[in-house]
Amino acid sequence: VQLQASGGGLVQAGGSLRLSCAASGGTSSGYDMGWFRQAPGKEREFVSFISGGGGTKLYANSMKGRFTISRDNAKNTVYLQMNSLKPEDTAVYYCARRAYSSSLYSTDSYDYWGQGTLVTVSS
């Protein structure tokens, strides 16, 4: 399985971006999926999670009310709509497929990762 993340870019504070994560060579359909991010000099951190059927959606506290995760299983694609962006949201954003039953907030729970897409928010 290959995950291709896209949609990053440069945006001013208060702006919006929509990230996409498309699976190929396999499927993400039915799998739990997550978004993580990594800022320069920092560890990769949990952003959002969506269950295989889309019924469960979770967010890191700092993203609640601003970010929305969704998926289209027919297209093997997961999305992350990011609104009201802040400079501190600047990071490389990664999508990942969850394969293990350990904490969904931990990178250890995920097997396949996208290459990352850079989001830069200017003040």
GROMACS .gro file of N, CA and C in nm:
model
  369
    1VAL      N    1   0.085  -0.119   0.000
    1VAL     CA    2   0.000   0.000   0.000
    1VAL      C    3   0.088   0.125   0.000
    2GLN      N    4   0.052   0.218  -0.085
    2GLN     CA    5   0.119   0.348  -0.085
    2GLN      C    6   0.016   0.455  -0.054
    3LEU      N    7   0.056   0.545   0.037
    3LEU     CA    8  -0.030   0.656   0.073
    3LEU      C    9   0.032   0.784   0.018
    4GLN      N   10  -0.046   0.861  -0.052
    4GLN     CA   11   0.001   0.985  -0.113
    4GLN      C   12  -0.073   1.101  -0.051
    5ALA      N   13  -0.001   1.180   0.029
    5ALA     CA   14  -0.061   1.298   0.089
    5ALA      C   15  -0.038   1.419   0.000
    6SER      N   16  -0.137   1.502  -0.009
    6SER     CA   17  -0.127   1.623  -0.092
    6SER      C   18  -0.215   1.733  -0.034
    7GLY      N   19  -0.198   1.853  -0.089
    7GLY     CA   20  -0.284   1.964  -0.050
    7GLY      C   21  -0.217   2.067   0.040
    8GLY      N   22  -0.094   2.042   0.080
    8GLY     CA   23  -0.025   2.139   0.162
    8GLY      C   24   0.013   2.262   0.082
    9GLY      N   25   0.061   2.363   0.153
    9GLY     CA   26   0.103   2.485   0.086
    9GLY      C   27   0.123   2.597   0.186
   10LEU      N   28   0.137   2.716   0.132
   10LEU     CA   29   0.157   2.836   0.214
   10LEU      C   30   0.024   2.910   0.225
   11VAL      N   31  -0.014   2.943   0.346
   11VAL     CA   32  -0.140   3.014   0.368
   11VAL      C   33  -0.121   3.114   0.481
   12GLN      N   34  -0.196   3.220   0.478
   12GLN     CA   35  -0.190   3.319   0.585
   12GLN      C   36  -0.270   3.270   0.705
   13ALA      N   37  -0.234   3.321   0.820
   13ALA     CA   38  -0.308   3.288   0.941
   13ALA      C   39  -0.456   3.320   0.922
   14GLY      N   40  -0.540   3.229   0.968
   14GLY     CA   41  -0.684   3.244   0.949
   14GLY      C   42  -0.736   3.177   0.824
   15GLY      N   43  -0.646   3.134   0.739
   15GLY     CA   44  -0.686   3.071   0.615
   15GLY      C   45  -0.716   2.923   0.631
   16SER      N   46  -0.743   2.858   0.518
   16SER     CA   47  -0.783   2.717   0.517
   16SER      C   48  -0.704   2.639   0.413
   17LEU      N   49  -0.691   2.511   0.441
   17LEU     CA   50  -0.635   2.416   0.346
   17LEU      C   51  -0.709   2.285   0.362
   18ARG      N   52  -0.712   2.208   0.254
   18ARG     CA   53  -0.770   2.074   0.259
   18ARG      C   54  -0.665   1.974   0.214
   19LEU      N   55  -0.628   1.887   0.304
   19LEU     CA   56  -0.531   1.782   0.274
   19LEU      C   57  -0.605   1.657   0.228
   20SER      N   58  -0.541   1.585   0.137
   20SER     CA   59  -0.595   1.457   0.090
   20SER      C   60  -0.491   1.349   0.109
   21CYS      N   61  -0.538   1.228   0.130
   21CYS     CA   62  -0.449   1.112   0.143
   21CYS      C   63  -0.511   0.999   0.062
   22ALA      N   64  -0.449   0.969  -0.051
   22ALA     CA   65  -0.501   0.868  -0.142
   22ALA      C   66  -0.418   0.741  -0.131
   23ALA      N   67  -0.486   0.628  -0.123
   23ALA     CA   68  -0.419   0.499  -0.115
   23ALA      C   69  -0.414   0.433  -0.251
   24SER      N   70  -0.302   0.371  -0.280
   24SER     CA   71  -0.288   0.296  -0.405
   24SER      C   72  -0.210   0.168  -0.378
   25GLY      N   73  -0.222   0.074  -0.469
   25GLY     CA   74  -0.152  -0.052  -0.452
   25GLY      C   75  -0.209  -0.136  -0.340
   26GLY      N   76  -0.326  -0.102  -0.299
   26GLY     CA   77  -0.392  -0.169  -0.187
   26GLY      C   78  -0.513  -0.088  -0.152
   27THR      N   79  -0.549  -0.088  -0.029
   27THR     CA   80  -0.667  -0.014   0.009
   27THR      C   81  -0.653   0.047   0.148
   28SER      N   82  -0.721   0.158   0.166
   28SER     CA   83  -0.737   0.214   0.300
   28SER      C   84  -0.881   0.193   0.345
   29SER      N   85  -0.964   0.147   0.251
   29SER     CA   86  -1.106   0.128   0.282
   29SER      C   87  -1.123   0.027   0.394
   30GLY      N   88  -1.199   0.065   0.495
   30GLY     CA   89  -1.222  -0.023   0.607
   30GLY      C   90  -1.117  -0.015   0.715
   31TYR      N   91  -1.004   0.046   0.686
   31TYR     CA   92  -0.900   0.063   0.786
   31TYR      C   93  -0.918   0.195   0.859
   32ASP      N   94  -0.888   0.193   0.988
   32ASP     CA   95  -0.877   0.318   1.060
   32ASP      C   96  -0.759   0.397   1.002
   33MET      N   97  -0.776   0.529   0.995
   33MET     CA   98  -0.671   0.614   0.940
   33MET      C   99  -0.644   0.730   1.034
   34GLY      N  100  -0.522   0.779   1.028
   34GLY     CA  101  -0.487   0.892   1.113
   34GLY      C  102  -0.407   0.996   1.038
   35TRP      N  103  -0.409   1.116   1.092
   35TRP     CA  104  -0.321   1.225   1.048
   35TRP      C  105  -0.232   1.263   1.165
   36PHE      N  106  -0.106   1.281   1.134
   36PHE     CA  107  -0.007   1.328   1.230
   36PHE      C  108   0.065   1.446   1.168
   37ARG      N  109   0.139   1.519   1.251
   37ARG     CA  110   0.220   1.627   1.198
   37ARG      C  111   0.351   1.634   1.273
   38GLN      N  112   0.450   1.692   1.206
   38GLN     CA  113   0.581   1.708   1.267
   38GLN      C  114   0.638   1.843   1.230
   39ALA      N  115   0.656   1.926   1.331
   39ALA     CA  116   0.718   2.057   1.313
   39ALA      C  117   0.869   2.042   1.327
   40PRO      N  118   0.944   2.136   1.270
   40PRO     CA  119   1.090   2.128   1.279
   40PRO      C  120   1.139   2.118   1.423
   41GLY      N  121   1.223   2.020   1.450
   41GLY     CA  122   1.280   2.005   1.582
   41GLY      C  123   1.189   1.943   1.685
   42LYS      N  124   1.070   1.900   1.641
   42LYS     CA  125   0.974   1.842   1.733
   42LYS      C  126   0.939   1.700   1.693
   43GLU      N  127   0.881   1.626   1.786
   43GLU     CA  128   0.837   1.491   1.758
   43GLU      C  129   0.707   1.492   1.678
   44ARG      N  130   0.684   1.382   1.608
   44ARG     CA  131   0.560   1.369   1.535
   44ARG      C  132   0.444   1.357   1.634
   45GLU      N  133   0.338   1.432   1.609
   45GLU     CA  134   0.227   1.435   1.703
   45GLU      C  135   0.095   1.403   1.635
   46PHE      N  136   0.004   1.347   1.712
   46PHE     CA  137  -0.128   1.311   1.665
   46PHE      C  138  -0.209   1.437   1.631
   47VAL      N  139  -0.281   1.427   1.519
   47VAL     CA  140  -0.369   1.536   1.478
   47VAL      C  141  -0.515   1.491   1.480
   48SER      N  142  -0.543   1.380   1.408
   48SER     CA  143  -0.682   1.338   1.394
   48SER      C  144  -0.690   1.191   1.356
   49PHE      N  145  -0.806   1.132   1.383
   49PHE     CA  146  -0.829   0.990   1.357
   49PHE      C  147  -0.970   0.971   1.303
   50ILE      N  148  -0.982   0.875   1.212
   50ILE     CA  149  -1.114   0.838   1.164
   50ILE      C  150  -1.121   0.687   1.154
   51SER      N  151  -1.232   0.630   1.202
   51SER     CA  152  -1.247   0.486   1.197
   51SER      C  153  -1.277   0.440   1.054
   52GLY      N  154  -1.269   0.308   1.033
   52GLY     CA  155  -1.283   0.253   0.900
   52GLY      C  156  -1.414   0.290   0.831
   53GLY      N  157  -1.520   0.293   0.907
   53GLY     CA  158  -1.650   0.328   0.850
   53GLY      C  159  -1.682   0.475   0.858
   54GLY      N  160  -1.595   0.551   0.921
   54GLY     CA  161  -1.615   0.696   0.933
   54GLY      C  162  -1.700   0.739   1.050
   55GLY      N  163  -1.744   0.643   1.131
   55GLY     CA  164  -1.835   0.678   1.239
   55GLY      C  165  -1.769   0.740   1.361
   56THR      N  166  -1.639   0.716   1.376
   56THR     CA  167  -1.566   0.772   1.490
   56THR      C  168  -1.460   0.867   1.438
   57LYS      N  169  -1.463   0.988   1.490
   57LYS     CA  170  -1.366   1.091   1.452
   57LYS      C  171  -1.310   1.153   1.580
   58LEU      N  172  -1.180   1.162   1.587
   58LEU     CA  173  -1.114   1.216   1.704
   58LEU      C  174  -1.013   1.322   1.662
   59TYR      N  175  -0.991   1.419   1.752
   59TYR     CA  176  -0.898   1.527   1.722
   59TYR      C  177  -0.813   1.557   1.844
   60ALA      N  178  -0.693   1.604   1.819
   60ALA     CA  179  -0.613   1.660   1.926
   60ALA      C  180  -0.683   1.785   1.976
   61ASN      N  181  -0.664   1.815   2.103
   61ASN     CA  182  -0.737   1.926   2.163
   61ASN      C  183  -0.719   2.058   2.088
   62SER      N  184  -0.599   2.085   2.043
   62SER     CA  185  -0.572   2.213   1.980
   62SER      C  186  -0.634   2.223   1.841
   63MET      N  187  -0.683   2.113   1.785
   63MET     CA  188  -0.744   2.113   1.654
   63MET      C  189  -0.896   2.107   1.658
   64LYS      N  190  -0.953   2.076   1.773
   64LYS     CA  191  -1.098   2.065   1.783
   64LYS      C  192  -1.165   2.196   1.743
   65GLY      N  193  -1.267   2.183   1.661
   65GLY     CA  194  -1.340   2.300   1.615
   65GLY      C  195  -1.279   2.369   1.494
   66ARG      N  196  -1.156   2.333   1.461
   66ARG     CA  197  -1.090   2.395   1.346
   66ARG      C  198  -1.066   2.295   1.233
   67PHE      N  199  -1.035   2.172   1.269
   67PHE     CA  200  -1.004   2.068   1.170
   67PHE      C  201  -1.121   1.969   1.161
   68THR      N  202  -1.142   1.917   1.041
   68THR     CA  203  -1.245   1.815   1.019
   68THR      C  204  -1.188   1.703   0.933
   69ILE      N  205  -1.197   1.582   0.984
   69ILE     CA  206  -1.150   1.466   0.909
   69ILE      C  207  -1.270   1.397   0.844
   70SER      N  208  -1.248   1.345   0.725
   70SER     CA  209  -1.353   1.272   0.655
   70SER      C  210  -1.288   1.170   0.563
   71ARG      N  211  -1.370   1.085   0.504
   71ARG     CA  212  -1.316   0.986   0.413
   71ARG      C  213  -1.419   0.949   0.308
   72ASP      N  214  -1.366   0.904   0.194
   72ASP     CA  215  -1.448   0.851   0.086
   72ASP      C  216  -1.389   0.714   0.053
   73ASN      N  217  -1.449   0.611   0.107
   73ASN     CA  218  -1.392   0.477   0.089
   73ASN      C  219  -1.399   0.429  -0.056
   74ALA      N  220  -1.494   0.479  -0.131
   74ALA     CA  221  -1.502   0.442  -0.272
   74ALA      C  222  -1.381   0.493  -0.349
   75LYS      N  223  -1.322   0.602  -0.300
   75LYS     CA  224  -1.205   0.661  -0.364
   75LYS      C  225  -1.077   0.628  -0.288
   76ASN      N  226  -1.087   0.548  -0.181
   76ASN     CA  227  -0.969   0.517  -0.100
   76ASN      C  228  -0.895   0.643  -0.058
   77THR      N  229  -0.970   0.743  -0.016
   77THR     CA  230  -0.911   0.872   0.016
   77THR      C  231  -0.964   0.923   0.150
   78VAL      N  232  -0.873   0.980   0.226
   78VAL     CA  233  -0.906   1.044   0.353
   78VAL      C  234  -0.870   1.191   0.341
   79TYR      N  235  -0.952   1.277   0.401
   79TYR     CA  236  -0.932   1.421   0.390
   79TYR      C  237  -0.913   1.483   0.529
   80LEU      N  238  -0.846   1.596   0.529
   80LEU     CA  239  -0.835   1.677   0.651
   80LEU      C  240  -0.859   1.822   0.612
   81GLN      N  241  -0.976   1.872   0.646
   81GLN     CA  242  -1.008   2.012   0.623
   81GLN      C  243  -0.957   2.093   0.742
   82MET      N  244  -0.873   2.190   0.713
   82MET     CA  245  -0.812   2.270   0.819
   82MET      C  246  -0.854   2.416   0.802
   83ASN      N  247  -0.924   2.468   0.899
   83ASN     CA  248  -0.971   2.606   0.897
   83ASN      C  249  -0.906   2.685   1.010
   84SER      N  250  -0.915   2.815   1.002
   84SER     CA  251  -0.862   2.903   1.107
   84SER      C  252  -0.718   2.866   1.141
   85LEU      N  253  -0.638   2.850   1.039
   85LEU     CA  254  -0.502   2.806   1.061
   85LEU      C  255  -0.419   2.909   1.135
   86LYS      N  256  -0.327   2.860   1.216
   86LYS     CA  257  -0.240   2.944   1.298
   86LYS      C  258  -0.095   2.915   1.261
   87PRO      N  259  -0.006   3.009   1.287
   87PRO     CA  260   0.136   2.984   1.259
   87PRO      C  261   0.188   2.858   1.327
   88GLU      N  262   0.137   2.826   1.443
   88GLU     CA  263   0.182   2.706   1.514
   88GLU      C  264   0.133   2.577   1.449
   89ASP      N  265   0.048   2.585   1.348
   89ASP     CA  266   0.007   2.467   1.272
   89ASP      C  267   0.109   2.431   1.164
   90THR      N  268   0.209   2.516   1.147
   90THR     CA  269   0.312   2.489   1.047
   90THR      C  270   0.385   2.359   1.079
   91ALA      N  271   0.384   2.268   0.982
   91ALA     CA  272   0.445   2.136   1.003
   91ALA      C  273   0.431   2.056   0.874
   92VAL      N  274   0.499   1.943   0.872
   92VAL     CA  275   0.474   1.843   0.768
   92VAL      C  276   0.364   1.753   0.820
   93TYR      N  277   0.261   1.735   0.741
   93TYR     CA  278   0.146   1.654   0.780
   93TYR      C  279   0.153   1.518   0.711
   94TYR      N  280   0.135   1.413   0.791
   94TYR     CA  281   0.142   1.277   0.742
   94TYR      C  282   0.010   1.205   0.765
   95CYS      N  283  -0.030   1.126   0.665
   95CYS     CA  284  -0.142   1.035   0.687
   95CYS      C  285  -0.086   0.895   0.708
   96ALA      N  286  -0.162   0.813   0.777
   96ALA     CA  287  -0.115   0.679   0.807
   96ALA      C  288  -0.232   0.584   0.824
   97ARG      N  289  -0.206   0.458   0.795
   97ARG     CA  290  -0.307   0.355   0.810
   97ARG      C  291  -0.282   0.279   0.940
   98ARG      N  292  -0.385   0.268   1.020
   98ARG     CA  293  -0.370   0.201   1.149
   98ARG      C  294  -0.382   0.051   1.131
   99ALA      N  295  -0.285  -0.021   1.186
   99ALA     CA  296  -0.284  -0.167   1.171
   99ALA      C  297  -0.281  -0.242   1.303
  100TYR      N  298  -0.246  -0.174   1.410
  100TYR     CA  299  -0.225  -0.242   1.536
  100TYR      C  300  -0.319  -0.188   1.642
  101SER      N  301  -0.340  -0.267   1.743
  101SER     CA  302  -0.440  -0.231   1.842
  101SER      C  303  -0.387  -0.146   1.955
  102SER      N  304  -0.262  -0.103   1.947
  102SER     CA  305  -0.210  -0.012   2.047
  102SER      C  306  -0.278   0.124   2.032
  103SER      N  307  -0.241   0.217   2.116
  103SER     CA  308  -0.308   0.347   2.120
  103SER      C  309  -0.316   0.413   1.983
  104LEU      N  310  -0.431   0.457   1.944
  104LEU     CA  311  -0.447   0.523   1.815
  104LEU      C  312  -0.380   0.659   1.813
  105TYR      N  313  -0.343   0.709   1.930
  105TYR     CA  314  -0.274   0.836   1.938
  105TYR      C  315  -0.122   0.820   1.917
  106SER      N  316  -0.076   0.698   1.912
  106SER     CA  317   0.066   0.670   1.900
  106SER      C  318   0.103   0.629   1.759
  107THR      N  319   0.217   0.675   1.712
  107THR     CA  320   0.265   0.637   1.579
  107THR      C  321   0.287   0.486   1.569
  108ASP      N  322   0.309   0.421   1.682
  108ASP     CA  323   0.335   0.276   1.683
  108ASP      C  324   0.215   0.196   1.633
  109SER      N  325   0.098   0.257   1.632
  109SER     CA  326  -0.024   0.187   1.595
  109SER      C  327  -0.046   0.181   1.445
  110TYR      N  328   0.040   0.247   1.368
  110TYR     CA  329   0.020   0.263   1.225
  110TYR      C  330   0.131   0.195   1.146
  111ASP      N  331   0.094   0.134   1.033
  111ASP     CA  332   0.195   0.063   0.956
  111ASP      C  333   0.239   0.138   0.831
  112TYR      N  334   0.148   0.181   0.749
  112TYR     CA  335   0.185   0.253   0.628
  112TYR      C  336   0.167   0.404   0.645
  113TRP      N  337   0.267   0.476   0.595
  113TRP     CA  338   0.269   0.621   0.609
  113TRP      C  339   0.284   0.688   0.473
  114GLY      N  340   0.216   0.800   0.457
  114GLY     CA  341   0.239   0.882   0.339
  114GLY      C  342   0.370   0.957   0.352
  115GLN      N  343   0.410   1.024   0.245
  115GLN     CA  344   0.540   1.091   0.243
  115GLN      C  345   0.536   1.226   0.313
  116GLY      N  346   0.419   1.274   0.343
  116GLY     CA  347   0.406   1.402   0.410
  116GLY      C  348   0.383   1.517   0.314
  117THR      N  349   0.308   1.614   0.359
  117THR     CA  350   0.284   1.735   0.281
  117THR      C  351   0.304   1.855   0.373
  118LEU      N  352   0.379   1.953   0.326
  118LEU     CA  353   0.419   2.066   0.408
  118LEU      C  354   0.310   2.172   0.413
  119VAL      N  355   0.274   2.211   0.533
  119VAL     CA  356   0.181   2.321   0.555
  119VAL      C  357   0.257   2.433   0.624
  120THR      N  358   0.255   2.550   0.565
  120THR     CA  359   0.322   2.666   0.622
  120THR      C  360   0.219   2.776   0.641
  121VAL      N  361   0.205   2.823   0.764
  121VAL     CA  362   0.109   2.928   0.796
  121VAL      C  363   0.186   3.052   0.836
  122SER      N  364   0.169   3.157   0.761
  122SER     CA  365   0.239   3.282   0.788
  122SER      C  366   0.154   3.373   0.877
  123SER      N  367   0.222   3.451   0.958
  123SER     CA  368   0.150   3.540   1.051
  123SER      C  369   0.121   3.674   0.986
   0.00000   0.00000   0.00000
